[in-house]
Amino acid sequence: MASFEASSRDEGEGSNQTSLKTVRESLIRQEDSIVFSLIERARHPYNAAAYDNSSLKSSGSSLAEIFVREAEHLHAKAGRYDNPEEIPFFSEDLPLPLLPPYNYPQVLHPVAASVNITKTIWNMYFNELLPILTTKGDDGNYASTLALDLACLQALSRRIHYGKYVAEVKFRDAPMDYSSAIHDKDREALMRMLTFERVEEMVKQRVAKKAMVFGQQVTLEEDNWGGDTLNYKVDPTLISRLYSDWIIPLTKVVEVEYLLLRLD
Ligand SMILES: C=C(O[C@@H]1C=C(C(=O)O)C=C[C@H]1O)C(=O)O
């Protein structure tokens, strides 16, 4: 395969080229969507019936799977998956977009299309994250609950798979350093090279602060800034932990898997 030449990056004034700076700015903006969608999902209790495969005798699928499959079918018609940042959880048999495709900038190496950890994200979200984000119980609002789950899944998948863009700009900044570890298929070396612990710490602190801002109980009484976690819709330390335990590690998995294929 012809080698994919990293385009020269222009950091000049007004440049709109992709760089580690612009990629990190996008990740920061995506934090807002993730934190807000998690706070919104926490409005409802767990609602186990929506996730029980045996609850729908006819299909053997859960209501959640049917809801997401049919939503992605509609989103595909609207061209959602023309955007390389958007990856469906159920990619088989999706319809073609109804409108001509938008010409998205080609930033990633073509192998990016084969880096897909949606199954891992699905299992993490329903088996690990949701049970600690929500209270036990059932309020019967399965449609609203699943619409909020879909928003969370899409925001999480977009953020985690954005690791491809992070990996691409890191590779372009030091192709020789990364090429050696890629040729050796040294996952541990790649993980060490792409890890910036100071950045991760700032991410964890910032998302906790956003959970305080977005999740505060707004009243007309005196401001109660910095109150205890009982004043927040979701415990801000929980949001920070979700990033620490799953979102950041899965983003780095995507970075490593993309880099391992980058020289193909
Ligand atoms: C996303 C990056 O790569 C890694 C993953 C990070 C994250 O998921 O927040 C932050 C820093 C790095 O350890 C980055 O360098 O910005």
CSV table of C-alpha atoms and ligand atoms in Angstrom, one decimal:
chain,number,residue,atom,x,y,z
A,1,MET,CA,0.0,0.0,0.0
A,2,ALA,CA,1.4,3.4,-0.9
A,3,SER,CA,2.7,5.0,2.3
A,4,PHE,CA,0.4,7.5,3.8
A,5,GLU,CA,2.4,10.7,3.8
A,6,ALA,CA,1.9,12.9,6.9
A,7,SER,CA,1.0,16.3,5.5
A,8,SER,CA,3.3,19.1,6.7
A,9,ARG,CA,1.7,20.9,9.6
A,10,ASP,CA,1.4,24.6,9.4
A,11,GLU,CA,1.3,26.1,12.9
A,12,GLY,CA,1.2,29.6,11.4
A,13,GLU,CA,-1.3,32.3,12.4
A,14,GLY,CA,-4.8,31.3,11.5
A,15,SER,CA,-3.8,27.7,10.7
A,16,ASN,CA,-6.6,25.3,10.9
A,17,GLN,CA,-4.3,22.3,10.6
A,18,THR,CA,-4.7,19.4,13.0
A,19,SER,CA,-2.2,19.6,15.8
A,20,LEU,CA,-1.9,18.2,19.3
A,21,LYS,CA,-3.1,21.5,20.5
A,22,THR,CA,-6.3,21.5,18.4
A,23,VAL,CA,-6.9,17.8,19.2
A,24,ARG,CA,-6.7,18.5,22.9
A,25,GLU,CA,-9.0,21.5,22.5
A,26,SER,CA,-11.6,19.2,20.9
A,27,LEU,CA,-11.2,16.7,23.8
A,28,ILE,CA,-11.8,19.5,26.3
A,29,ARG,CA,-15.0,20.5,24.4
A,30,GLN,CA,-16.2,16.9,24.3
A,31,GLU,CA,-15.9,16.8,28.1
A,32,ASP,CA,-18.9,19.1,28.3
A,33,SER,CA,-21.1,16.7,26.2
A,34,ILE,CA,-19.9,13.7,28.3
A,35,VAL,CA,-20.4,15.3,31.7
A,36,PHE,CA,-23.8,16.7,30.8
A,37,SER,CA,-25.1,13.5,29.2
A,38,LEU,CA,-24.1,11.5,32.3
A,39,ILE,CA,-25.8,14.0,34.6
A,40,GLU,CA,-28.9,13.8,32.5
A,41,ARG,CA,-28.9,9.9,32.5
A,42,ALA,CA,-28.6,10.0,36.3
A,43,ARG,CA,-32.1,11.7,36.4
A,44,HIS,CA,-33.5,8.2,36.0
A,45,PRO,CA,-32.9,5.1,38.1
A,46,TYR,CA,-31.2,2.1,36.6
A,47,ASN,CA,-34.4,0.7,34.9
A,48,ALA,CA,-33.1,-2.9,34.6
A,49,ALA,CA,-36.1,-4.0,32.3
A,50,ALA,CA,-34.6,-1.9,29.5
A,51,TYR,CA,-31.4,-4.0,29.5
A,52,ASP,CA,-32.8,-7.5,30.2
A,53,ASN,CA,-32.4,-9.7,27.1
A,54,SER,CA,-35.2,-11.9,28.3
A,55,SER,CA,-37.6,-9.1,28.8
A,56,LEU,CA,-38.6,-9.2,25.1
A,57,LYS,CA,-39.6,-12.9,24.6
A,58,SER,CA,-40.0,-12.4,20.8
A,59,SER,CA,-36.6,-11.1,19.9
A,60,GLY,CA,-34.0,-12.3,22.4
A,61,SER,CA,-32.5,-8.8,22.3
A,62,SER,CA,-32.9,-6.2,25.0
A,63,LEU,CA,-35.0,-3.1,24.5
A,64,ALA,CA,-31.7,-1.2,24.7
A,65,GLU,CA,-30.2,-3.0,21.8
A,66,ILE,CA,-33.3,-2.6,19.6
A,67,PHE,CA,-33.5,1.1,20.5
A,68,VAL,CA,-29.8,1.7,19.6
A,69,ARG,CA,-30.0,-0.4,16.4
A,70,GLU,CA,-33.1,1.5,15.1
A,71,ALA,CA,-31.7,4.9,16.2
A,72,GLU,CA,-28.4,4.2,14.3
A,73,HIS,CA,-30.5,3.2,11.3
A,74,LEU,CA,-32.1,6.6,11.3
A,75,HIS,CA,-28.9,8.4,12.0
A,76,ALA,CA,-27.2,6.6,9.1
A,77,LYS,CA,-29.8,8.0,6.8
A,78,ALA,CA,-28.9,11.5,8.0
A,79,GLY,CA,-25.3,10.8,7.2
A,80,ARG,CA,-23.9,10.5,10.8
A,81,TYR,CA,-21.4,7.8,9.9
A,82,ASP,CA,-19.9,9.7,7.0
A,83,ASN,CA,-18.0,11.5,9.8
A,84,PRO,CA,-14.9,9.5,10.6
A,85,GLU,CA,-15.3,10.5,14.2
A,86,GLU,CA,-18.7,8.7,14.4
A,87,ILE,CA,-18.7,4.8,14.7
A,88,PRO,CA,-22.0,2.9,15.0
A,89,PHE,CA,-22.4,0.2,17.6
A,90,PHE,CA,-24.3,-2.0,15.1
A,91,SER,CA,-22.7,-1.4,11.7
A,92,GLU,CA,-24.3,-4.2,9.7
A,93,ASP,CA,-27.1,-3.4,7.2
A,94,LEU,CA,-27.0,0.4,7.8
A,95,PRO,CA,-28.8,2.4,5.0
A,96,LEU,CA,-26.9,4.9,2.8
A,97,PRO,CA,-27.2,8.6,3.6
A,98,LEU,CA,-30.1,10.4,2.0
A,99,LEU,CA,-28.0,13.5,1.2
A,100,PRO,CA,-24.7,13.7,-0.6
A,101,PRO,CA,-21.8,13.1,1.8
A,102,TYR,CA,-20.0,16.0,3.4
A,103,ASN,CA,-16.3,16.3,2.4
A,104,TYR,CA,-14.7,15.7,5.8
A,105,PRO,CA,-10.9,16.5,6.0
A,106,GLN,CA,-8.8,13.4,5.6
A,107,VAL,CA,-6.6,13.5,8.7
A,108,LEU,CA,-6.3,9.9,9.6
A,109,HIS,CA,-4.4,7.0,7.9
A,110,PRO,CA,-6.9,4.8,6.0
A,111,VAL,CA,-6.3,2.0,8.5
A,112,ALA,CA,-8.2,4.1,11.1
A,113,ALA,CA,-11.5,2.5,9.9
A,114,SER,CA,-10.4,-0.8,11.3
A,115,VAL,CA,-9.8,0.5,14.8
A,116,ASN,CA,-13.2,0.0,16.5
A,117,ILE,CA,-13.7,-0.8,20.2
A,118,THR,CA,-17.5,-0.1,20.3
A,119,LYS,CA,-18.1,-3.6,21.9
A,120,THR,CA,-15.7,-2.8,24.7
A,121,ILE,CA,-17.4,0.6,25.2
A,122,TRP,CA,-20.9,-1.0,25.2
A,123,ASN,CA,-19.9,-3.5,27.8
A,124,MET,CA,-18.1,-0.9,30.0
A,125,TYR,CA,-21.1,1.4,29.8
A,126,PHE,CA,-23.9,-1.1,30.7
A,127,ASN,CA,-22.0,-3.5,33.0
A,128,GLU,CA,-19.6,-1.1,34.9
A,129,LEU,CA,-20.5,2.6,34.5
A,130,LEU,CA,-24.4,2.6,34.5
A,131,PRO,CA,-24.8,0.6,37.8
A,132,ILE,CA,-22.6,3.1,39.7
A,133,LEU,CA,-24.0,6.2,38.0
A,134,THR,CA,-27.7,5.5,38.7
A,135,THR,CA,-29.8,4.7,41.7
A,136,LYS,CA,-31.4,1.3,42.0
A,137,GLY,CA,-35.1,1.2,40.9
A,138,ASP,CA,-37.5,1.4,38.0
A,139,ASP,CA,-39.5,4.5,37.0
A,140,GLY,CA,-40.9,3.0,33.8
A,141,ASN,CA,-39.5,5.7,31.7
A,142,TYR,CA,-37.6,3.3,29.3
A,143,ALA,CA,-37.9,5.5,26.2
A,144,SER,CA,-36.4,8.6,27.9
A,145,THR,CA,-33.8,6.4,29.7
A,146,LEU,CA,-32.6,4.8,26.5
A,147,ALA,CA,-32.5,8.1,24.6
A,148,LEU,CA,-30.2,9.4,27.4
A,149,ASP,CA,-28.2,6.2,27.2
A,150,LEU,CA,-27.7,6.7,23.5
A,151,ALA,CA,-26.5,10.2,24.0
A,152,CYS,CA,-24.0,8.9,26.6
A,153,LEU,CA,-22.8,6.0,24.3
A,154,GLN,CA,-22.3,8.3,21.3
A,155,ALA,CA,-20.4,11.0,23.4
A,156,LEU,CA,-18.2,8.3,25.0
A,157,SER,CA,-17.5,6.5,21.8
A,158,ARG,CA,-16.6,9.7,20.0
A,159,ARG,CA,-14.2,10.7,22.7
A,160,ILE,CA,-12.6,7.4,23.1
A,161,HIS,CA,-12.2,6.8,19.3
A,162,TYR,CA,-10.8,10.4,19.0
A,163,GLY,CA,-7.6,8.6,20.3
A,164,LYS,CA,-7.0,8.0,16.6
A,165,TYR,CA,-6.5,11.8,16.0
A,166,VAL,CA,-4.3,12.1,19.0
A,167,ALA,CA,-2.2,9.2,17.8
A,168,GLU,CA,-1.9,10.6,14.3
A,169,VAL,CA,-0.6,14.0,15.4
A,170,LYS,CA,1.8,12.4,17.9
A,171,PHE,CA,3.1,10.2,15.2
A,172,ARG,CA,3.5,13.1,12.8
A,173,ASP,CA,5.5,15.0,15.5
A,174,ALA,CA,7.9,12.1,16.1
A,175,PRO,CA,7.6,9.6,13.2
A,176,MET,CA,11.1,8.0,13.8
A,177,ASP,CA,10.5,7.5,17.6
A,178,TYR,CA,7.1,5.8,17.0
A,179,SER,CA,8.2,3.9,13.9
A,180,SER,CA,10.7,1.9,15.9
A,181,ALA,CA,8.2,0.8,18.5
A,182,ILE,CA,5.6,0.1,15.8
A,183,HIS,CA,8.0,-2.1,13.9
A,184,ASP,CA,8.7,-4.0,17.2
A,185,LYS,CA,5.0,-4.2,17.9
A,186,ASP,CA,5.9,-3.0,21.4
A,187,ARG,CA,2.6,-2.0,22.9
A,188,GLU,CA,4.2,-1.1,26.3
A,189,ALA,CA,6.7,1.2,24.7
A,190,LEU,CA,4.0,2.9,22.6
A,191,MET,CA,1.8,3.3,25.7
A,192,ARG,CA,4.7,4.9,27.6
A,193,MET,CA,5.5,7.3,24.7
A,194,LEU,CA,1.9,8.5,24.2
A,195,THR,CA,1.1,8.9,28.0
A,196,PHE,CA,1.2,12.4,29.5
A,197,GLU,CA,0.3,12.0,33.1
A,198,ARG,CA,0.2,15.7,33.8
A,199,VAL,CA,-2.4,16.2,31.0
A,200,GLU,CA,-4.4,13.2,32.4
A,201,GLU,CA,-4.4,14.8,35.9
A,202,MET,CA,-5.7,18.1,34.5
A,203,VAL,CA,-8.4,16.2,32.6
A,204,LYS,CA,-9.6,14.5,35.8
A,205,GLN,CA,-9.6,17.7,37.8
A,206,ARG,CA,-11.4,19.7,35.0
A,207,VAL,CA,-14.2,17.1,34.5
A,208,ALA,CA,-14.9,17.1,38.3
A,209,LYS,CA,-15.1,20.9,38.2
A,210,LYS,CA,-17.5,20.7,35.2
A,211,ALA,CA,-19.6,18.2,37.1
A,212,MET,CA,-19.9,20.7,39.9
A,213,VAL,CA,-20.8,23.6,37.6
A,214,PHE,CA,-23.2,21.6,35.4
A,215,GLY,CA,-24.6,19.6,38.3
A,216,GLN,CA,-25.2,22.3,40.9
A,217,GLN,CA,-28.6,22.9,42.3
A,218,VAL,CA,-29.4,26.4,41.0
A,219,THR,CA,-31.5,28.4,43.5
A,220,LEU,CA,-32.3,32.1,44.0
A,221,GLU,CA,-30.8,31.9,47.4
A,222,GLU,CA,-27.2,32.8,48.2
A,223,ASP,CA,-24.8,31.0,46.0
A,224,ASN,CA,-23.7,27.8,47.5
A,225,TRP,CA,-20.4,27.3,45.5
A,226,GLY,CA,-18.2,24.4,46.6
A,227,GLY,CA,-20.8,22.9,48.7
A,228,ASP,CA,-20.5,19.2,49.7
A,229,THR,CA,-21.3,16.6,47.1
A,230,LEU,CA,-24.9,16.3,48.4
A,231,ASN,CA,-25.5,19.6,46.5
A,232,TYR,CA,-24.6,18.1,43.1
A,233,LYS,CA,-26.8,16.0,40.8
A,234,VAL,CA,-23.9,13.6,40.4
A,235,ASP,CA,-20.9,13.2,42.7
A,236,PRO,CA,-18.1,15.1,40.8
A,237,THR,CA,-15.5,12.6,42.1
A,238,LEU,CA,-17.5,9.9,40.4
A,239,ILE,CA,-17.2,11.7,37.0
A,240,SER,CA,-13.5,12.0,37.6
A,241,ARG,CA,-13.3,8.3,38.4
A,242,LEU,CA,-15.1,7.4,35.3
A,243,TYR,CA,-12.5,9.2,33.3
A,244,SER,CA,-9.7,7.7,35.3
A,245,ASP,CA,-10.9,4.1,35.3
A,246,TRP,CA,-12.4,3.8,31.8
A,247,ILE,CA,-12.5,6.9,29.4
A,248,ILE,CA,-8.7,7.7,29.5
A,249,PRO,CA,-7.5,4.1,29.5
A,250,LEU,CA,-9.8,3.2,26.6
A,251,THR,CA,-8.7,6.3,24.7
A,252,LYS,CA,-5.1,5.2,25.1
A,253,VAL,CA,-6.0,1.7,23.9
A,254,VAL,CA,-7.3,3.3,20.7
A,255,GLU,CA,-4.1,5.3,20.3
A,256,VAL,CA,-2.0,2.2,20.6
A,257,GLU,CA,-4.1,0.1,18.3
A,258,TYR,CA,-4.1,2.9,15.7
A,259,LEU,CA,-0.3,3.3,15.9
A,260,LEU,CA,0.3,-0.4,15.5
A,261,LEU,CA,-1.4,-0.2,12.1
A,262,ARG,CA,-0.1,3.2,11.1
A,263,LEU,CA,2.8,1.9,9.0
A,264,ASP,CA,0.7,-0.7,7.2
B,1,LIG,C1,-5.3,12.2,24.7
B,1,LIG,C2,-4.0,12.2,24.9
B,1,LIG,O1,-3.2,11.0,25.2
B,1,LIG,C3,-3.3,10.4,26.5
B,1,LIG,C4,-4.7,10.3,27.0
B,1,LIG,C5,-5.2,11.3,27.6
B,1,LIG,C6,-6.7,11.3,27.9
B,1,LIG,O2,-7.4,10.3,27.5
B,1,LIG,O3,-7.2,12.3,28.4
B,1,LIG,C7,-4.4,12.4,28.1
B,1,LIG,C8,-3.1,12.4,28.0
B,1,LIG,C9,-2.4,11.2,27.4
B,1,LIG,O4,-1.9,10.4,28.5
B,1,LIG,C10,-3.2,13.4,25.0
B,1,LIG,O5,-1.9,13.4,25.0
B,1,LIG,O6,-3.8,14.5,25.0
